[in-house]
Amino acid sequence: MTNFSQAPVRIIHVAFQVMVACGLAMALVSFWAAAVAWRSGRVPDGSMFLSATVLISPLGMLAIEAGWTVTEVGRQPWIIQGVMRTAGAVTPVPGLWISLLVYSTLYVFLGLVVALLLARQFRASLRPDEIVAASTPEGAH
Amino acid sequence: MSSPIISVSPAEAVAVVMLLVLVIYALFGGADYGAGVWDLLARGPRATAQRELIAHAIGPVWEANHVWLIIVIVLLFTGFPSAFSAIMTTLHVPLSLMLIGIVLRGSAFTFRSYDNSEVGKRRWNRVFSIPSVVTPMLLGAVIGAIATGQPGRALDSGLPVPLFATWLRPFPLVVGLFALNIFAFLAAVYLTLETPDPELQADFRLRALVAAVALGGVAWAVYFLARSEAPQVFQGLSDSPWGRPVRYGTGAFAVVTLAALSLRWFRLARVTAMVQVALILWGCALAQYPLLVPPDIAIGNSAAPPVVQTLLLIALGAGSVILLPSMYYLFHVFKGHTFQLSRVSTDDPR
């Protein structure tokens, strides 16, 4: 007899609300930009709007992770509903914690390298006044 | 089995496609690994030029070449799930290491273009070239281990899954070396056509000749070790009606490639080298037919239900309509220049 209510409901509920909230926030900022563009013919560039776009930029990733939490926690304890439980699908290979550790370390390392290289790119890039100076013939040197 | 195959079941068709794609992966993606080997071994006054040529040659195509490996893996786990399960549990360690190697190679190649300092370039070069050497050895070790029948027997024994005993044996390790040699050989042959500079061409011609001679030696070692460790493969290669033609065909193409390289007929050498490697791989697969994981798991008894196989073939057909023209276009744009190089002649003004 399958018992579908064994998955932890509170986690799924919160994750779902987070996902929807992130989506709504991003949609609102998009509508804001669309409304301003409709009325003035340009994309808004006021400091409030730009701060808002910076703040919502991680929300896409957050919404995706929250959505995955909903599906993956919601399916427990089944990996195939009614047919196979997650515990029954685990590989018989011993010492899987080593595998988990190695892959996690690898990707943390790669993430750090990407962050460092991006930071270096930002630091090496021209400031706005340097761009203006470089684009005018007299200012270039 | 002397009668020709009159009708092919969907499972067999999928298995043939799987082998074909694996051969394509070896011919195209394998050369990317081989190029990494030559990157590691770049020596002499033109070492930097060699490295730059290698980066220039692999750059546009190495990511696309992974498509073939992905197709093989997907066909394996969708079409032959119990074979996939057997291989992935008993050969977990070399396959994981292979995956880590592929990830590191890809990342290093990308990071190299953003970390332009001298220290950075050398560091990422190392991270790129060392996995390029290790990953083919692991791939060969996996294939060799499957051929010995150890993974299949380990599953049947009911003991806990072994981590190292299935692949840290002489035959798989020699097959690993063989795979590395094949890839390095292919890469050197391809690289002779990537450059108009006659000195660089001579460098890679020499490397291709050395790799070809070494390949002959390692191939004999594999054949010799197969007698004791992978008797099925050995029997298939020596006794079956197709075994002798395949062996002689491989030898013939190897000799032609050596001659073509010596005479600097590089475009001919490329074609015969590719046929030689394809024959080697077909020979190994035919030797094991119809077993996917000796001694028990065959195409017939590990296949998914026929409807799955049929759907797979339909999906492959539909996908090919997009994939094959795209790949052709990619190689036409980025490798088209390799067909225009004639053999090195002193009266050529360019």
PDB file of N, CA and C in Angstrom, chain A residues 71-114:
ATOM      1  N   THR A  71      10.711  19.131  -6.245  1.00  0.00           N
ATOM      2  CA  THR A  71      10.527  17.855  -6.939  1.00  0.00           C
ATOM      3  C   THR A  71      11.267  16.730  -6.240  1.00  0.00           C
ATOM      4  N   GLU A  72      12.516  16.966  -5.841  1.00  0.00           N
ATOM      5  CA  GLU A  72      13.317  15.862  -5.319  1.00  0.00           C
ATOM      6  C   GLU A  72      12.937  15.471  -3.894  1.00  0.00           C
ATOM      7  N   VAL A  73      12.574  16.440  -3.050  1.00  0.00           N
ATOM      8  CA  VAL A  73      12.114  16.082  -1.713  1.00  0.00           C
ATOM      9  C   VAL A  73      10.690  15.552  -1.797  1.00  0.00           C
ATOM     10  N   GLY A  74       9.902  16.115  -2.718  1.00  0.00           N
ATOM     11  CA  GLY A  74       8.510  15.692  -2.823  1.00  0.00           C
ATOM     12  C   GLY A  74       8.350  14.259  -3.276  1.00  0.00           C
ATOM     13  N   ARG A  75       9.350  13.719  -3.990  1.00  0.00           N
ATOM     14  CA  ARG A  75       9.205  12.357  -4.483  1.00  0.00           C
ATOM     15  C   ARG A  75       9.524  11.305  -3.425  1.00  0.00           C
ATOM     16  N   GLN A  76      10.203  11.745  -2.331  1.00  0.00           N
ATOM     17  CA  GLN A  76      10.638  10.759  -1.328  1.00  0.00           C
ATOM     18  C   GLN A  76       9.452  10.098  -0.678  1.00  0.00           C
ATOM     19  N   PRO A  77       9.530   8.860  -0.175  1.00  0.00           N
ATOM     20  CA  PRO A  77      10.708   7.993  -0.213  1.00  0.00           C
ATOM     21  C   PRO A  77      10.851   7.206  -1.513  1.00  0.00           C
ATOM     22  N   TRP A  78      10.095   7.572  -2.544  1.00  0.00           N
ATOM     23  CA  TRP A  78      10.159   6.826  -3.792  1.00  0.00           C
ATOM     24  C   TRP A  78      11.113   7.479  -4.764  1.00  0.00           C
ATOM     25  N   ILE A  79      11.834   6.656  -5.530  1.00  0.00           N
ATOM     26  CA  ILE A  79      12.557   7.203  -6.667  1.00  0.00           C
ATOM     27  C   ILE A  79      11.736   6.991  -7.930  1.00  0.00           C
ATOM     28  N   ILE A  80      10.939   5.934  -7.962  1.00  0.00           N
ATOM     29  CA  ILE A  80       9.912   5.746  -8.993  1.00  0.00           C
ATOM     30  C   ILE A  80       8.631   5.478  -8.216  1.00  0.00           C
ATOM     31  N   GLN A  81       7.712   6.430  -8.272  1.00  0.00           N
ATOM     32  CA  GLN A  81       6.522   6.383  -7.419  1.00  0.00           C
ATOM     33  C   GLN A  81       5.829   5.045  -7.490  1.00  0.00           C
ATOM     34  N   GLY A  82       5.688   4.406  -6.344  1.00  0.00           N
ATOM     35  CA  GLY A  82       4.950   3.153  -6.283  1.00  0.00           C
ATOM     36  C   GLY A  82       5.705   1.938  -6.775  1.00  0.00           C
ATOM     37  N   VAL A  83       6.898   2.138  -7.336  1.00  0.00           N
ATOM     38  CA  VAL A  83       7.615   0.996  -7.922  1.00  0.00           C
ATOM     39  C   VAL A  83       8.926   0.720  -7.192  1.00  0.00           C
ATOM     40  N   MET A  84       9.708   1.772  -6.946  1.00  0.00           N
ATOM     41  CA  MET A  84      11.024   1.559  -6.332  1.00  0.00           C
ATOM     42  C   MET A  84      11.306   2.678  -5.344  1.00  0.00           C
ATOM     43  N   ARG A  85      11.765   2.291  -4.140  1.00  0.00           N
ATOM     44  CA  ARG A  85      12.155   3.308  -3.179  1.00  0.00           C
ATOM     45  C   ARG A  85      13.589   3.755  -3.420  1.00  0.00           C
ATOM     46  N   THR A  86      13.885   4.976  -2.977  1.00  0.00           N
ATOM     47  CA  THR A  86      15.229   5.516  -3.183  1.00  0.00           C
ATOM     48  C   THR A  86      16.278   4.609  -2.558  1.00  0.00           C
ATOM     49  N   ALA A  87      15.968   4.060  -1.361  1.00  0.00           N
ATOM     50  CA  ALA A  87      16.945   3.199  -0.687  1.00  0.00           C
ATOM     51  C   ALA A  87      17.247   1.970  -1.518  1.00  0.00           C
ATOM     52  N   GLY A  88      16.279   1.508  -2.320  1.00  0.00           N
ATOM     53  CA  GLY A  88      16.484   0.304  -3.117  1.00  0.00           C
ATOM     54  C   GLY A  88      17.245   0.561  -4.406  1.00  0.00           C
ATOM     55  N   ALA A  89      17.467   1.828  -4.738  1.00  0.00           N
ATOM     56  CA  ALA A  89      18.134   2.147  -6.004  1.00  0.00           C
ATOM     57  C   ALA A  89      19.606   2.461  -5.815  1.00  0.00           C
ATOM     58  N   VAL A  90      20.067   2.486  -4.568  1.00  0.00           N
ATOM     59  CA  VAL A  90      21.446   2.899  -4.306  1.00  0.00           C
ATOM     60  C   VAL A  90      22.425   1.859  -4.833  1.00  0.00           C
ATOM     61  N   THR A  91      23.545   2.317  -5.382  1.00  0.00           N
ATOM     62  CA  THR A  91      24.542   1.413  -5.927  1.00  0.00           C
ATOM     63  C   THR A  91      25.192   0.586  -4.821  1.00  0.00           C
ATOM     64  N   PRO A  92      25.615  -0.657  -5.132  1.00  0.00           N
ATOM     65  CA  PRO A  92      26.296  -1.471  -4.124  1.00  0.00           C
ATOM     66  C   PRO A  92      27.785  -1.161  -3.974  1.00  0.00           C
ATOM     67  N   VAL A  93      28.293  -0.180  -4.727  1.00  0.00           N
ATOM     68  CA  VAL A  93      29.711   0.149  -4.632  1.00  0.00           C
ATOM     69  C   VAL A  93      30.018   0.680  -3.239  1.00  0.00           C
ATOM     70  N   PRO A  94      31.061   0.137  -2.565  1.00  0.00           N
ATOM     71  CA  PRO A  94      31.378   0.606  -1.217  1.00  0.00           C
ATOM     72  C   PRO A  94      32.118   1.934  -1.243  1.00  0.00           C
ATOM     73  N   GLY A  95      32.097   2.645  -0.116  1.00  0.00           N
ATOM     74  CA  GLY A  95      32.910   3.849   0.032  1.00  0.00           C
ATOM     75  C   GLY A  95      32.448   5.008  -0.818  1.00  0.00           C
ATOM     76  N   LEU A  96      31.144   5.153  -0.997  1.00  0.00           N
ATOM     77  CA  LEU A  96      30.652   6.240  -1.850  1.00  0.00           C
ATOM     78  C   LEU A  96      30.911   7.612  -1.258  1.00  0.00           C
ATOM     79  N   TRP A  97      31.156   7.661   0.066  1.00  0.00           N
ATOM     80  CA  TRP A  97      31.386   8.977   0.655  1.00  0.00           C
ATOM     81  C   TRP A  97      32.666   9.608   0.092  1.00  0.00           C
ATOM     82  N   ILE A  98      33.625   8.761  -0.288  1.00  0.00           N
ATOM     83  CA  ILE A  98      34.844   9.293  -0.904  1.00  0.00           C
ATOM     84  C   ILE A  98      34.502   9.966  -2.221  1.00  0.00           C
ATOM     85  N   SER A  99      33.640   9.285  -2.997  1.00  0.00           N
ATOM     86  CA  SER A  99      33.231   9.839  -4.287  1.00  0.00           C
ATOM     87  C   SER A  99      32.565  11.195  -4.093  1.00  0.00           C
ATOM     88  N   LEU A 100      31.657  11.262  -3.100  1.00  0.00           N
ATOM     89  CA  LEU A 100      30.963  12.518  -2.826  1.00  0.00           C
ATOM     90  C   LEU A 100      31.957  13.613  -2.464  1.00  0.00           C
ATOM     91  N   LEU A 101      32.917  13.250  -1.609  1.00  0.00           N
ATOM     92  CA  LEU A 101      33.913  14.226  -1.158  1.00  0.00           C
ATOM     93  C   LEU A 101      34.752  14.731  -2.337  1.00  0.00           C
ATOM     94  N   VAL A 102      35.184  13.784  -3.180  1.00  0.00           N
ATOM     95  CA  VAL A 102      36.055  14.165  -4.296  1.00  0.00           C
ATOM     96  C   VAL A 102      35.322  15.085  -5.269  1.00  0.00           C
ATOM     97  N   TYR A 103      34.108  14.699  -5.660  1.00  0.00           N
ATOM     98  CA  TYR A 103      33.378  15.531  -6.613  1.00  0.00           C
ATOM     99  C   TYR A 103      33.055  16.899  -6.029  1.00  0.00           C
ATOM    100  N   SER A 104      32.651  16.924  -4.738  1.00  0.00           N
ATOM    101  CA  SER A 104      32.324  18.214  -4.120  1.00  0.00           C
ATOM    102  C   SER A 104      33.547  19.107  -4.098  1.00  0.00           C
ATOM    103  N   THR A 105      34.687  18.536  -3.692  1.00  0.00           N
ATOM    104  CA  THR A 105      35.918  19.329  -3.653  1.00  0.00           C
ATOM    105  C   THR A 105      36.272  19.845  -5.039  1.00  0.00           C
ATOM    106  N   LEU A 106      36.140  18.972  -6.036  1.00  0.00           N
ATOM    107  CA  LEU A 106      36.472  19.372  -7.401  1.00  0.00           C
ATOM    108  C   LEU A 106      35.654  20.577  -7.828  1.00  0.00           C
ATOM    109  N   TYR A 107      34.334  20.508  -7.575  1.00  0.00           N
ATOM    110  CA  TYR A 107      33.491  21.595  -8.062  1.00  0.00           C
ATOM    111  C   TYR A 107      33.620  22.855  -7.230  1.00  0.00           C
ATOM    112  N   VAL A 108      33.890  22.711  -5.925  1.00  0.00           N
ATOM    113  CA  VAL A 108      34.175  23.910  -5.127  1.00  0.00           C
ATOM    114  C   VAL A 108      35.432  24.586  -5.671  1.00  0.00           C
ATOM    115  N   PHE A 109      36.457  23.762  -5.948  1.00  0.00           N
ATOM    116  CA  PHE A 109      37.701  24.291  -6.508  1.00  0.00           C
ATOM    117  C   PHE A 109      37.452  25.012  -7.831  1.00  0.00           C
ATOM    118  N   LEU A 110      36.688  24.357  -8.734  1.00  0.00           N
ATOM    119  CA  LEU A 110      36.422  24.981 -10.033  1.00  0.00           C
ATOM    120  C   LEU A 110      35.634  26.275  -9.857  1.00  0.00           C
ATOM    121  N   GLY A 111      34.659  26.259  -8.925  1.00  0.00           N
ATOM    122  CA  GLY A 111      33.879  27.472  -8.678  1.00  0.00           C
ATOM    123  C   GLY A 111      34.763  28.611  -8.187  1.00  0.00           C
ATOM    124  N   LEU A 112      35.696  28.282  -7.276  1.00  0.00           N
ATOM    125  CA  LEU A 112      36.613  29.304  -6.761  1.00  0.00           C
ATOM    126  C   LEU A 112      37.478  29.867  -7.877  1.00  0.00           C
ATOM    127  N   VAL A 113      37.987  28.976  -8.742  1.00  0.00           N
ATOM    128  CA  VAL A 113      38.847  29.450  -9.826  1.00  0.00           C
ATOM    129  C   VAL A 113      38.061  30.376 -10.744  1.00  0.00           C
ATOM    130  N   VAL A 114      36.816  29.984 -11.076  1.00  0.00           N
ATOM    131  CA  VAL A 114      35.996  30.836 -11.946  1.00  0.00           C
ATOM    132  C   VAL A 114      35.793  32.200 -11.302  1.00  0.00           C
TER     133      VAL A 114
END
